[in-house]
Amino acid sequence: MQTMAIIGAQWGDEGKGKITDLLAEQCDLVVRYQGGHNAGHTIWVNGQKTVLHVIPSGVLHPKCLSVIGHGVVLEPENFLNELSKIKGVTNVTPDNLKISSTATVITSFHKLLDGARESQGPEKIGTTGKGIGPAYEDKVSRRGIKVKDLLDKDTLVRRLSNGYAEKAILFKHLYHIDIPSIDEEVERLYRYGEALKDYVTDTFSLIDQKLSEGKRVLYEGAQGILLDIDYGTYPYVTSSSTAGAGIYTGAGIPGRRVEEVIGVAKAYTTRVGEGPFPTELFDEIGNEIQTKGNEFGATTGRKRRCGWLDIPLLRYSVKCSHLTSIALTKLDILSHIKELKVCYAYEVNGKVVDCAYPGINLYHAKPLYKEFKPFTDDFASGKPSKEFEAYMNFIQECLGIPVGIYAYGPDRAQVVFRQKYS
Ligand code: GDP
Ligand code: IMO
Ligand code: MG
């Protein structure tokens, strides 16, 4: 297998960082293709925690090349901070970390606009406040700034001036916020451009070349399929193509297709921010999962909403990204739980539906649950209980693809492979 992808199959935070780090060991490149530092990907190795935001989660394997593709939105200050932190943990150099010259830059204006809209706008999305949406808006309206523009002051002035007058009016008269002048922002960004220039390259041709040499490439998604700008629960989504299709536009996989697409899912469901959530729990069990699972956002620290595993949503995710297998995480959190349920279908307007197609109003979907005998596995013994097997087999049968990996703790070692990924 030369090409693989790790994609969140729910609303993000499924454990993509952990699974990417695991598989990166046998890969030559790990490529991020969308999103930005709204992502928070956690890896634990021997009691040491690393949280990555825009740097790919293969970075703890210095022999593996980390690539930030052109579909990513990059906030240079945040990137440089993340880089200096990670340099204390692993060996990162311009030889093993590359940034696409055509990735889009998140400026001060994007962050300010994101914050202003969330605090003053009529409809709150519950964003991470990192400027992600406004940066993608500028990209699509062809006013974005590319990483390569940071390396040339004249270009930077020209590109930043484009649209500045419009933004200045908006900030002054609608949001009543002072914003930096063009000169101030040019100086700031140019300084950062100088600091990151050694990492900048044409990543499309780099990936093309590595694939022709037979190297193994792992594409690392951020967020999850249900937050995809097209497939997700719009408008409560992020602004990029988080699903498999984003790989083709956001990184490039010249002349090929991704062979193995691993959807990462928690054994229950979580969501941060606003939006529908059919299996959300508001009772004691929900609180227990939230507390035991330590369900707080890795980027914003917000409490994650928790609910039972939702098969109709996962069936939809399998279709959206042609998932070929599932990595199921956090099974330790469900072990010893008093009550164990899985939503296998919804009742909507008196009809039973088993796939959360976009035509279904999720606010009106009543979850239908199958109850399972709780399992009490400790996992380390390597002998799964009958109850655990019954639970896993049910999920596998419902989704029609194998659960190839399952995880029972945050550490790199707390994992079981049920199939080979080589
Ligand atoms: P990502 O955004 O998909 O990479 O996931 P996050 O890092 O935001 O959130 C997943 C959280 O669950 C992190 O704190 C991980 O360390 C943790 N985690 C991953 N897999 C497991 C697991 O199997 N069991 C437990 N208890 N924690 C896990
Ligand atoms: P990882 O990669 C979970 C959510 C936000 C909000 C919506 C839009 O760690 O799984 P944005 O700032 O992107 O405009 O916010 O998307 N969101 C995430 N939720 N995990 C993430 O990333 C997320 N990135 C964005 O909470 O609901
Ligand atoms: Mg996360």
Short mmCIF file of C-alpha atoms and ligand atoms in Angstrom, two decimals:
data_model
loop_
_atom_site.label_atom_id
_atom_site.label_comp_id
_atom_site.label_asym_id
_atom_site.label_seq_id
_atom_site.Cartn_x
_atom_site.Cartn_y
_atom_site.Cartn_z
CA MET A 1 0.00 0.00 0.00
CA GLN A 2 1.62 3.25 -1.10
CA THR A 3 -1.02 5.78 -0.12
CA MET A 4 -3.18 5.98 2.99
CA ALA A 5 -5.34 8.62 4.61
CA ILE A 6 -6.48 9.24 8.18
CA ILE A 7 -9.79 11.09 8.28
CA GLY A 8 -12.04 12.04 11.20
CA ALA A 9 -15.35 10.21 10.71
CA GLN A 10 -17.34 12.30 13.22
CA TRP A 11 -17.15 15.94 14.38
CA GLY A 12 -13.40 16.01 15.04
CA ASP A 13 -11.21 14.98 17.99
CA GLU A 14 -11.59 11.27 17.22
CA GLY A 15 -7.93 10.53 17.92
CA LYS A 16 -6.47 11.24 14.46
CA GLY A 17 -3.20 12.47 15.97
CA LYS A 18 -2.63 9.22 17.80
CA ILE A 19 -3.43 7.01 14.78
CA THR A 20 -1.38 9.17 12.40
CA ASP A 21 1.64 8.99 14.71
CA LEU A 22 1.27 5.21 14.86
CA LEU A 23 1.12 4.68 11.11
CA ALA A 24 3.71 7.36 10.32
CA GLU A 25 6.38 5.01 11.54
CA GLN A 26 6.00 2.96 8.37
CA CYS A 27 5.53 5.97 6.03
CA ASP A 28 7.92 8.32 4.26
CA LEU A 29 5.67 11.39 4.20
CA VAL A 30 2.77 12.67 6.32
CA VAL A 31 0.80 15.40 4.57
CA ARG A 32 -1.79 17.79 6.04
CA TYR A 33 -4.18 18.90 3.28
CA GLN A 34 -6.71 21.26 4.87
CA GLY A 35 -7.66 23.25 7.97
CA GLY A 36 -5.21 25.13 10.11
CA HIS A 37 -4.46 25.59 13.79
CA ASN A 38 -8.11 25.06 14.63
CA ALA A 39 -6.97 21.42 14.83
CA GLY A 40 -5.50 19.98 18.02
CA HIS A 41 -3.98 16.53 17.53
CA THR A 42 -2.72 14.84 20.69
CA ILE A 43 0.01 12.20 20.89
CA TRP A 44 1.22 10.51 24.07
CA VAL A 45 4.49 8.62 24.12
CA ASN A 46 5.80 7.16 27.40
CA GLY A 47 3.93 9.70 29.51
CA GLN A 48 4.93 12.68 27.38
CA LYS A 49 2.13 14.64 25.74
CA THR A 50 2.49 16.52 22.45
CA VAL A 51 -0.34 18.56 20.94
CA LEU A 52 0.03 19.49 17.28
CA HIS A 53 -2.06 22.12 15.55
CA VAL A 54 -0.78 22.65 12.03
CA ILE A 55 2.40 20.58 12.01
CA PRO A 56 1.66 17.03 10.80
CA SER A 57 1.39 14.28 13.41
CA GLY A 58 4.23 12.25 11.86
CA VAL A 59 6.73 14.77 13.19
CA LEU A 60 7.82 12.58 16.12
CA HIS A 61 9.41 10.30 13.51
CA PRO A 62 12.25 12.51 12.20
CA LYS A 63 12.89 10.23 9.21
CA CYS A 64 9.37 10.87 8.00
CA LEU A 65 8.92 14.03 5.94
CA SER A 66 6.17 16.33 7.29
CA VAL A 67 4.34 18.33 4.62
CA ILE A 68 1.87 21.20 5.04
CA GLY A 69 -0.04 21.16 1.76
CA HIS A 70 -1.49 24.05 -0.22
CA GLY A 71 -5.04 23.48 1.06
CA VAL A 72 -3.99 24.43 4.60
CA VAL A 73 -4.46 27.92 6.06
CA LEU A 74 -1.31 28.91 7.93
CA GLU A 75 -1.01 31.47 10.70
CA PRO A 76 2.74 32.20 10.68
CA GLU A 77 3.09 33.35 14.31
CA ASN A 78 1.27 30.28 15.61
CA PHE A 79 3.27 28.01 13.30
CA LEU A 80 6.58 29.41 14.56
CA ASN A 81 5.51 29.00 18.20
CA GLU A 82 4.45 25.44 17.54
CA LEU A 83 7.73 24.79 15.75
CA SER A 84 9.83 26.07 18.64
CA LYS A 85 7.87 23.91 21.10
CA ILE A 86 8.20 20.78 18.99
CA LYS A 87 11.93 21.35 18.48
CA GLY A 88 12.31 20.58 22.18
CA VAL A 89 10.74 17.17 21.62
CA THR A 90 11.96 15.94 18.22
CA ASN A 91 14.44 16.84 15.54
CA VAL A 92 12.64 19.16 13.09
CA THR A 93 14.61 20.91 10.37
CA PRO A 94 13.84 22.44 6.97
CA ASP A 95 14.89 19.06 5.57
CA ASN A 96 12.06 17.11 7.20
CA LEU A 97 9.32 19.76 7.41
CA LYS A 98 7.98 21.52 4.32
CA ILE A 99 5.31 24.17 3.84
CA SER A 100 3.59 24.70 0.53
CA SER A 101 4.47 28.04 -1.06
CA THR A 102 0.82 28.33 -2.07
CA ALA A 103 -0.81 27.62 1.29
CA THR A 104 -3.05 30.53 2.31
CA VAL A 105 -1.97 32.85 5.13
CA ILE A 106 -4.19 33.70 8.09
CA THR A 107 -3.66 37.40 8.85
CA SER A 108 -4.55 39.50 11.92
CA PHE A 109 -7.69 40.64 10.12
CA HIS A 110 -9.00 37.11 9.77
CA LYS A 111 -8.65 36.37 13.48
CA LEU A 112 -10.27 39.69 14.42
CA LEU A 113 -13.15 39.11 12.02
CA ASP A 114 -13.75 35.56 13.29
CA GLY A 115 -13.88 36.86 16.88
CA ALA A 116 -16.12 39.83 16.02
CA ARG A 117 -18.63 37.67 14.16
CA GLU A 118 -18.79 35.10 16.92
CA SER A 119 -19.29 37.67 19.64
CA GLN A 120 -21.48 40.15 17.77
CA GLY A 121 -22.97 38.34 14.81
CA PRO A 122 -26.57 37.12 14.74
CA GLU A 123 -25.69 33.42 14.44
CA LYS A 124 -22.90 31.84 16.44
CA ILE A 125 -21.12 28.80 14.94
CA GLY A 126 -18.97 28.18 17.99
CA THR A 127 -15.73 28.46 15.99
CA THR A 128 -12.27 28.06 17.49
CA GLY A 129 -11.72 31.80 16.90
CA LYS A 130 -8.53 31.23 14.92
CA GLY A 131 -9.55 33.10 11.77
CA ILE A 132 -10.08 29.93 9.72
CA GLY A 133 -13.38 30.88 8.03
CA PRO A 134 -12.35 34.45 7.06
CA ALA A 135 -9.02 33.18 5.66
CA TYR A 136 -10.79 30.64 3.43
CA GLU A 137 -13.28 33.35 2.39
CA ASP A 138 -10.42 35.53 1.17
CA LYS A 139 -8.90 32.56 -0.62
CA VAL A 140 -12.11 31.83 -2.47
CA SER A 141 -12.73 35.50 -3.27
CA ARG A 142 -9.18 35.57 -4.71
CA ARG A 143 -7.92 38.10 -2.20
CA GLY A 144 -5.93 35.65 -0.12
CA ILE A 145 -2.25 35.93 0.66
CA LYS A 146 -0.10 32.95 -0.17
CA VAL A 147 2.92 31.85 1.86
CA LYS A 148 5.23 32.79 -1.03
CA ASP A 149 3.85 36.38 -0.87
CA LEU A 150 5.38 36.73 2.60
CA LEU A 151 8.82 36.56 1.03
CA ASP A 152 8.46 39.68 -1.09
CA LYS A 153 7.54 42.99 0.55
CA ASP A 154 6.15 44.68 -2.58
CA THR A 155 3.88 41.76 -3.32
CA LEU A 156 2.80 41.66 0.30
CA VAL A 157 1.82 45.35 0.27
CA ARG A 158 -0.10 44.87 -2.98
CA ARG A 159 -1.91 41.74 -1.83
CA LEU A 160 -2.76 43.11 1.63
CA SER A 161 -4.06 46.38 0.17
CA ASN A 162 -6.52 44.41 -1.93
CA GLY A 163 -9.68 44.34 0.19
CA TYR A 164 -8.23 46.34 3.08
CA ALA A 165 -10.51 49.36 2.52
CA GLU A 166 -13.55 47.14 2.65
CA LYS A 167 -12.38 45.42 5.85
CA ALA A 168 -11.48 48.74 7.48
CA ILE A 169 -15.03 50.03 6.97
CA LEU A 170 -16.50 46.84 8.34
CA PHE A 171 -14.33 46.87 11.47
CA LYS A 172 -14.79 50.60 12.11
CA HIS A 173 -18.51 51.01 11.46
CA LEU A 174 -19.99 47.60 12.16
CA TYR A 175 -17.78 45.95 14.76
CA HIS A 176 -16.15 49.09 16.28
CA ILE A 177 -12.73 47.47 16.45
CA ASP A 178 -9.35 49.07 15.76
CA ILE A 179 -7.27 47.10 13.30
CA PRO A 180 -3.56 47.27 12.41
CA SER A 181 -2.56 49.49 9.47
CA ILE A 182 -1.36 47.89 6.24
CA ASP A 183 2.20 48.92 7.09
CA GLU A 184 2.03 47.33 10.53
CA GLU A 185 0.65 44.08 9.16
CA VAL A 186 3.16 44.02 6.28
CA GLU A 187 6.07 44.43 8.72
CA ARG A 188 4.71 41.71 11.00
CA LEU A 189 4.10 39.20 8.20
CA TYR A 190 7.33 39.94 6.37
CA ARG A 191 9.27 39.29 9.58
CA TYR A 192 7.54 35.92 9.95
CA GLY A 193 8.10 35.17 6.27
CA GLU A 194 11.84 35.57 6.81
CA ALA A 195 11.68 33.17 9.75
CA LEU A 196 9.88 30.44 7.85
CA LYS A 197 11.30 30.80 4.35
CA ASP A 198 13.67 27.83 4.65
CA TYR A 199 10.68 25.53 5.10
CA VAL A 200 8.79 26.81 2.03
CA THR A 201 8.69 24.81 -1.17
CA ASP A 202 6.49 23.53 -4.00
CA THR A 203 4.93 20.61 -2.13
CA PHE A 204 2.87 19.37 -5.09
CA SER A 205 5.97 18.50 -7.10
CA LEU A 206 7.63 17.16 -3.96
CA ILE A 207 4.76 14.69 -3.42
CA ASP A 208 4.77 13.84 -7.13
CA GLN A 209 8.45 13.06 -7.01
CA LYS A 210 8.22 11.00 -3.81
CA LEU A 211 5.33 8.95 -5.22
CA SER A 212 7.28 8.21 -8.39
CA GLU A 213 10.15 6.99 -6.23
CA GLY A 214 7.75 4.53 -4.59
CA LYS A 215 7.66 6.33 -1.23
CA ARG A 216 4.71 5.79 1.11
CA VAL A 217 2.48 8.77 1.74
CA LEU A 218 0.00 9.23 4.59
CA TYR A 219 -2.53 12.07 4.28
CA GLU A 220 -3.65 13.43 7.65
CA GLY A 221 -7.07 15.04 7.84
CA ALA A 222 -8.03 17.65 10.39
CA GLN A 223 -11.52 18.06 11.89
CA GLY A 224 -13.99 15.42 10.71
CA ILE A 225 -16.24 14.55 7.79
CA LEU A 226 -19.32 15.92 9.59
CA LEU A 227 -17.58 19.32 9.76
CA ASP A 228 -16.83 19.33 6.00
CA ILE A 229 -17.93 22.51 4.23
CA ASP A 230 -19.96 20.48 1.68
CA TYR A 231 -20.77 17.18 3.38
CA GLY A 232 -21.08 18.42 6.96
CA THR A 233 -23.90 19.70 9.13
CA TYR A 234 -23.94 23.15 7.49
CA PRO A 235 -23.72 25.92 8.72
CA TYR A 236 -22.20 24.30 11.83
CA VAL A 237 -19.07 23.20 10.00
CA THR A 238 -15.55 24.38 9.36
CA SER A 239 -14.63 26.13 6.10
CA SER A 240 -12.58 23.43 4.39
CA SER A 241 -12.95 20.06 2.68
CA THR A 242 -12.22 17.74 5.55
CA ALA A 243 -13.44 14.62 3.71
CA GLY A 244 -11.34 12.52 1.36
CA ALA A 245 -12.00 14.78 -1.61
CA GLY A 246 -9.98 17.48 0.16
CA ILE A 247 -6.84 15.40 -0.35
CA TYR A 248 -7.07 15.80 -4.10
CA THR A 249 -7.55 19.58 -3.97
CA GLY A 250 -5.56 20.38 -0.83
CA ALA A 251 -2.37 18.40 -1.34
CA GLY A 252 -2.44 16.59 -4.62
CA ILE A 253 -1.84 12.94 -5.25
CA PRO A 254 -0.55 13.15 -8.77
CA GLY A 255 -2.02 10.54 -11.09
CA ARG A 256 -3.15 8.27 -8.29
CA ARG A 257 -5.88 7.58 -5.77
CA VAL A 258 -5.67 6.93 -2.06
CA GLU A 259 -5.66 3.18 -1.55
CA GLU A 260 -6.55 2.90 2.15
CA VAL A 261 -8.82 5.52 3.72
CA ILE A 262 -9.04 5.04 7.48
CA GLY A 263 -11.93 6.75 9.20
CA VAL A 264 -11.13 7.46 12.85
CA ALA A 265 -14.13 7.33 15.18
CA LYS A 266 -14.57 7.42 18.91
CA ALA A 267 -16.57 4.55 20.38
CA TYR A 268 -19.04 7.25 21.36
CA THR A 269 -19.63 10.68 19.80
CA THR A 270 -18.43 14.14 20.78
CA ARG A 271 -18.89 17.59 19.35
CA VAL A 272 -17.50 21.05 20.23
CA GLY A 273 -19.41 24.15 19.18
CA GLU A 274 -22.99 24.53 18.00
CA GLY A 275 -25.07 22.29 15.73
CA PRO A 276 -27.35 19.23 15.75
CA PHE A 277 -26.33 16.10 17.66
CA PRO A 278 -29.03 13.37 17.67
CA THR A 279 -27.47 11.07 20.30
CA GLU A 280 -26.32 13.81 22.67
CA LEU A 281 -26.63 12.80 26.34
CA PHE A 282 -27.77 15.25 28.99
CA ASP A 283 -27.81 12.76 31.86
CA GLU A 284 -25.46 11.13 34.33
CA ILE A 285 -23.99 8.76 31.74
CA GLY A 286 -23.18 11.73 29.47
CA ASN A 287 -21.38 13.41 32.37
CA GLU A 288 -19.55 10.20 33.18
CA ILE A 289 -18.27 9.85 29.59
CA GLN A 290 -17.30 13.53 29.51
CA THR A 291 -15.37 13.29 32.78
CA LYS A 292 -13.81 9.86 32.30
CA GLY A 293 -12.95 10.63 28.68
CA ASN A 294 -11.51 14.02 29.71
CA GLU A 295 -13.53 15.53 26.88
CA PHE A 296 -12.12 19.04 26.64
CA GLY A 297 -10.96 20.58 23.33
CA ALA A 298 -7.20 20.27 22.67
CA THR A 299 -7.17 23.72 21.02
CA THR A 300 -9.70 25.81 22.94
CA GLY A 301 -10.15 23.85 26.18
CA ARG A 302 -13.94 23.93 25.70
CA LYS A 303 -16.04 21.11 27.15
CA ARG A 304 -17.01 18.62 24.44
CA ARG A 305 -20.65 17.59 24.18
CA CYS A 306 -20.95 13.77 24.49
CA GLY A 307 -23.40 11.15 23.21
CA TRP A 308 -23.71 7.52 22.12
CA LEU A 309 -22.12 6.15 18.97
CA ASP A 310 -24.24 7.18 15.98
CA ILE A 311 -24.20 4.56 13.20
CA PRO A 312 -26.38 6.53 10.70
CA LEU A 313 -23.83 9.36 10.80
CA LEU A 314 -20.92 6.94 10.44
CA ARG A 315 -22.62 5.18 7.50
CA TYR A 316 -22.88 8.58 5.85
CA SER A 317 -19.19 9.30 6.57
CA VAL A 318 -18.19 5.95 5.03
CA LYS A 319 -19.97 6.99 1.83
CA CYS A 320 -18.63 10.58 1.79
CA SER A 321 -14.99 9.54 1.87
CA HIS A 322 -15.06 5.96 0.58
CA LEU A 323 -13.65 4.83 3.91
CA THR A 324 -12.01 1.42 3.64
CA SER A 325 -11.57 0.71 7.36
CA ILE A 326 -12.24 2.19 10.78
CA ALA A 327 -9.92 3.01 13.68
CA LEU A 328 -12.10 2.99 16.77
CA THR A 329 -10.72 4.88 19.78
CA LYS A 330 -11.44 5.39 23.46
CA LEU A 331 -12.83 1.93 24.12
CA ASP A 332 -11.34 2.12 27.62
CA ILE A 333 -13.78 4.92 28.42
CA LEU A 334 -16.74 2.62 27.73
CA SER A 335 -15.29 -0.31 29.65
CA HIS A 336 -17.06 -0.78 33.02
CA ILE A 337 -19.81 1.63 32.04
CA LYS A 338 -23.23 0.81 33.61
CA GLU A 339 -25.18 1.08 30.39
CA LEU A 340 -24.00 0.66 26.80
CA LYS A 341 -25.97 1.74 23.75
CA VAL A 342 -25.44 2.27 20.04
CA CYS A 343 -27.80 4.22 17.80
CA TYR A 344 -28.37 1.97 14.77
CA ALA A 345 -31.04 4.08 12.98
CA TYR A 346 -33.30 7.11 13.40
CA GLU A 347 -37.00 7.51 13.34
CA VAL A 348 -37.83 10.56 11.22
CA ASN A 349 -41.44 11.53 10.53
CA GLY A 350 -42.59 8.01 11.39
CA LYS A 351 -40.03 6.33 9.09
CA VAL A 352 -36.91 4.38 10.04
CA VAL A 353 -33.76 5.66 8.31
CA ASP A 354 -30.37 4.05 8.70
CA CYS A 355 -28.10 6.58 6.98
CA ALA A 356 -27.89 10.28 7.89
CA TYR A 357 -28.20 11.57 4.34
CA PRO A 358 -28.15 15.38 4.15
CA GLY A 359 -31.89 15.50 3.35
CA ILE A 360 -32.62 14.40 6.92
CA ASN A 361 -33.26 17.09 9.49
CA LEU A 362 -31.03 15.90 12.32
CA TYR A 363 -32.90 18.07 14.81
CA HIS A 364 -35.95 15.85 14.17
CA ALA A 365 -34.12 12.51 14.12
CA LYS A 366 -35.11 10.30 17.06
CA PRO A 367 -32.29 7.82 17.73
CA LEU A 368 -33.21 4.12 17.89
CA TYR A 369 -30.87 2.29 20.24
CA LYS A 370 -29.57 -1.23 20.55
CA GLU A 371 -28.51 -2.03 24.09
CA PHE A 372 -25.37 -4.07 24.70
CA LYS A 373 -24.24 -6.01 27.69
CA PRO A 374 -21.49 -3.76 29.09
CA PHE A 375 -17.92 -5.03 28.74
CA THR A 376 -15.30 -4.76 31.48
CA ASP A 377 -12.15 -5.45 29.48
CA ASP A 378 -8.79 -4.13 30.63
CA PHE A 379 -7.44 -4.71 27.06
CA ALA A 380 -3.79 -5.13 28.06
CA SER A 381 -4.34 -8.90 28.46
CA GLY A 382 -4.95 -9.14 24.70
CA LYS A 383 -7.98 -11.40 25.23
CA PRO A 384 -11.13 -9.53 24.28
CA SER A 385 -14.31 -10.55 26.13
CA LYS A 386 -17.36 -11.99 24.34
CA GLU A 387 -19.27 -8.80 25.19
CA PHE A 388 -16.57 -6.66 23.64
CA GLU A 389 -16.44 -8.79 20.50
CA ALA A 390 -20.24 -8.57 20.16
CA TYR A 391 -20.06 -4.78 20.36
CA MET A 392 -17.21 -4.54 17.81
CA ASN A 393 -18.81 -7.01 15.40
CA PHE A 394 -22.07 -5.08 15.46
CA ILE A 395 -20.28 -1.84 14.48
CA GLN A 396 -18.33 -3.59 11.74
CA GLU A 397 -21.43 -5.26 10.29
CA CYS A 398 -23.41 -2.02 10.34
CA LEU A 399 -20.67 -0.12 8.52
CA GLY A 400 -19.73 -2.84 6.05
CA ILE A 401 -16.00 -2.19 6.54
CA PRO A 402 -13.57 -3.64 9.08
CA VAL A 403 -12.56 -2.06 12.35
CA GLY A 404 -8.88 -2.47 11.51
CA ILE A 405 -7.51 -0.76 14.63
CA TYR A 406 -8.86 -0.12 18.07
CA ALA A 407 -7.38 2.02 20.84
CA TYR A 408 -7.82 1.63 24.58
CA GLY A 409 -5.75 4.51 25.97
CA PRO A 410 -4.01 7.69 24.83
CA ASP A 411 -0.51 6.23 24.65
CA ARG A 412 1.03 5.16 21.36
CA ALA A 413 1.29 1.61 22.72
CA GLN A 414 -2.38 1.32 23.77
CA VAL A 415 -3.67 -0.02 20.51
CA VAL A 416 -4.61 -3.29 18.79
CA PHE A 417 -4.20 -3.86 15.05
CA ARG A 418 -6.82 -6.25 13.66
CA GLN A 419 -5.51 -5.93 10.11
CA LYS A 420 -2.23 -5.03 8.45
CA TYR A 421 -1.62 -1.58 7.00
CA SER A 422 1.55 -2.36 5.06
P1 GDP B 1 -7.69 14.49 17.15
O1 GDP B 1 -8.02 15.93 16.98
O2 GDP B 1 -8.59 13.62 16.32
O3 GDP B 1 -6.25 14.17 16.95
O4 GDP B 1 -8.03 14.13 18.67
P2 GDP B 1 -7.69 15.02 19.97
O5 GDP B 1 -6.24 14.91 20.25
O6 GDP B 1 -8.27 16.38 19.85
O7 GDP B 1 -8.58 14.29 21.06
C1 GDP B 1 -8.47 12.94 21.30
C2 GDP B 1 -8.12 12.76 22.79
O8 GDP B 1 -8.28 11.42 23.15
C3 GDP B 1 -6.68 13.09 23.09
O9 GDP B 1 -6.59 13.60 24.40
C4 GDP B 1 -5.98 11.73 22.99
O10 GDP B 1 -4.80 11.66 23.79
C5 GDP B 1 -7.04 10.85 23.56
N1 GDP B 1 -7.10 9.46 23.06
C6 GDP B 1 -6.92 8.97 21.81
N2 GDP B 1 -7.20 7.65 21.77
C7 GDP B 1 -7.58 7.32 23.02
C8 GDP B 1 -8.02 6.10 23.62
O11 GDP B 1 -8.16 5.06 22.98
N3 GDP B 1 -8.35 6.14 24.95
C9 GDP B 1 -8.22 7.29 25.70
N4 GDP B 1 -8.55 7.25 26.98
N5 GDP B 1 -7.81 8.44 25.16
C10 GDP B 1 -7.49 8.45 23.84
P1 IMO B 2 -9.40 18.41 15.12
O1 IMO B 2 -8.52 18.36 13.90
C1 IMO B 2 -13.27 19.45 16.79
C2 IMO B 2 -15.24 22.97 15.07
C3 IMO B 2 -15.43 24.17 15.97
C4 IMO B 2 -16.72 24.73 15.40
C5 IMO B 2 -16.55 24.48 13.89
C6 IMO B 2 -16.01 25.68 13.12
O2 IMO B 2 -8.64 18.57 16.38
O3 IMO B 2 -10.34 17.27 15.13
P2 IMO B 2 -13.61 26.79 12.87
O4 IMO B 2 -12.72 27.43 13.89
O5 IMO B 2 -12.98 25.66 12.14
O6 IMO B 2 -14.22 27.79 11.93
O7 IMO B 2 -14.85 26.18 13.74
O8 IMO B 2 -15.64 23.41 13.78
N1 IMO B 2 -13.85 22.49 14.96
C7 IMO B 2 -13.39 21.38 15.55
N2 IMO B 2 -14.02 20.51 16.39
N3 IMO B 2 -12.01 19.23 16.37
C8 IMO B 2 -11.39 20.06 15.51
O9 IMO B 2 -10.21 19.79 14.95
C9 IMO B 2 -12.08 21.24 15.09
N4 IMO B 2 -11.77 22.26 14.28
C10 IMO B 2 -12.86 23.02 14.20
O10 IMO B 2 -15.57 23.78 17.31
O11 IMO B 2 -17.80 23.96 15.83
MG MG B 3 -8.55 17.58 18.17
#
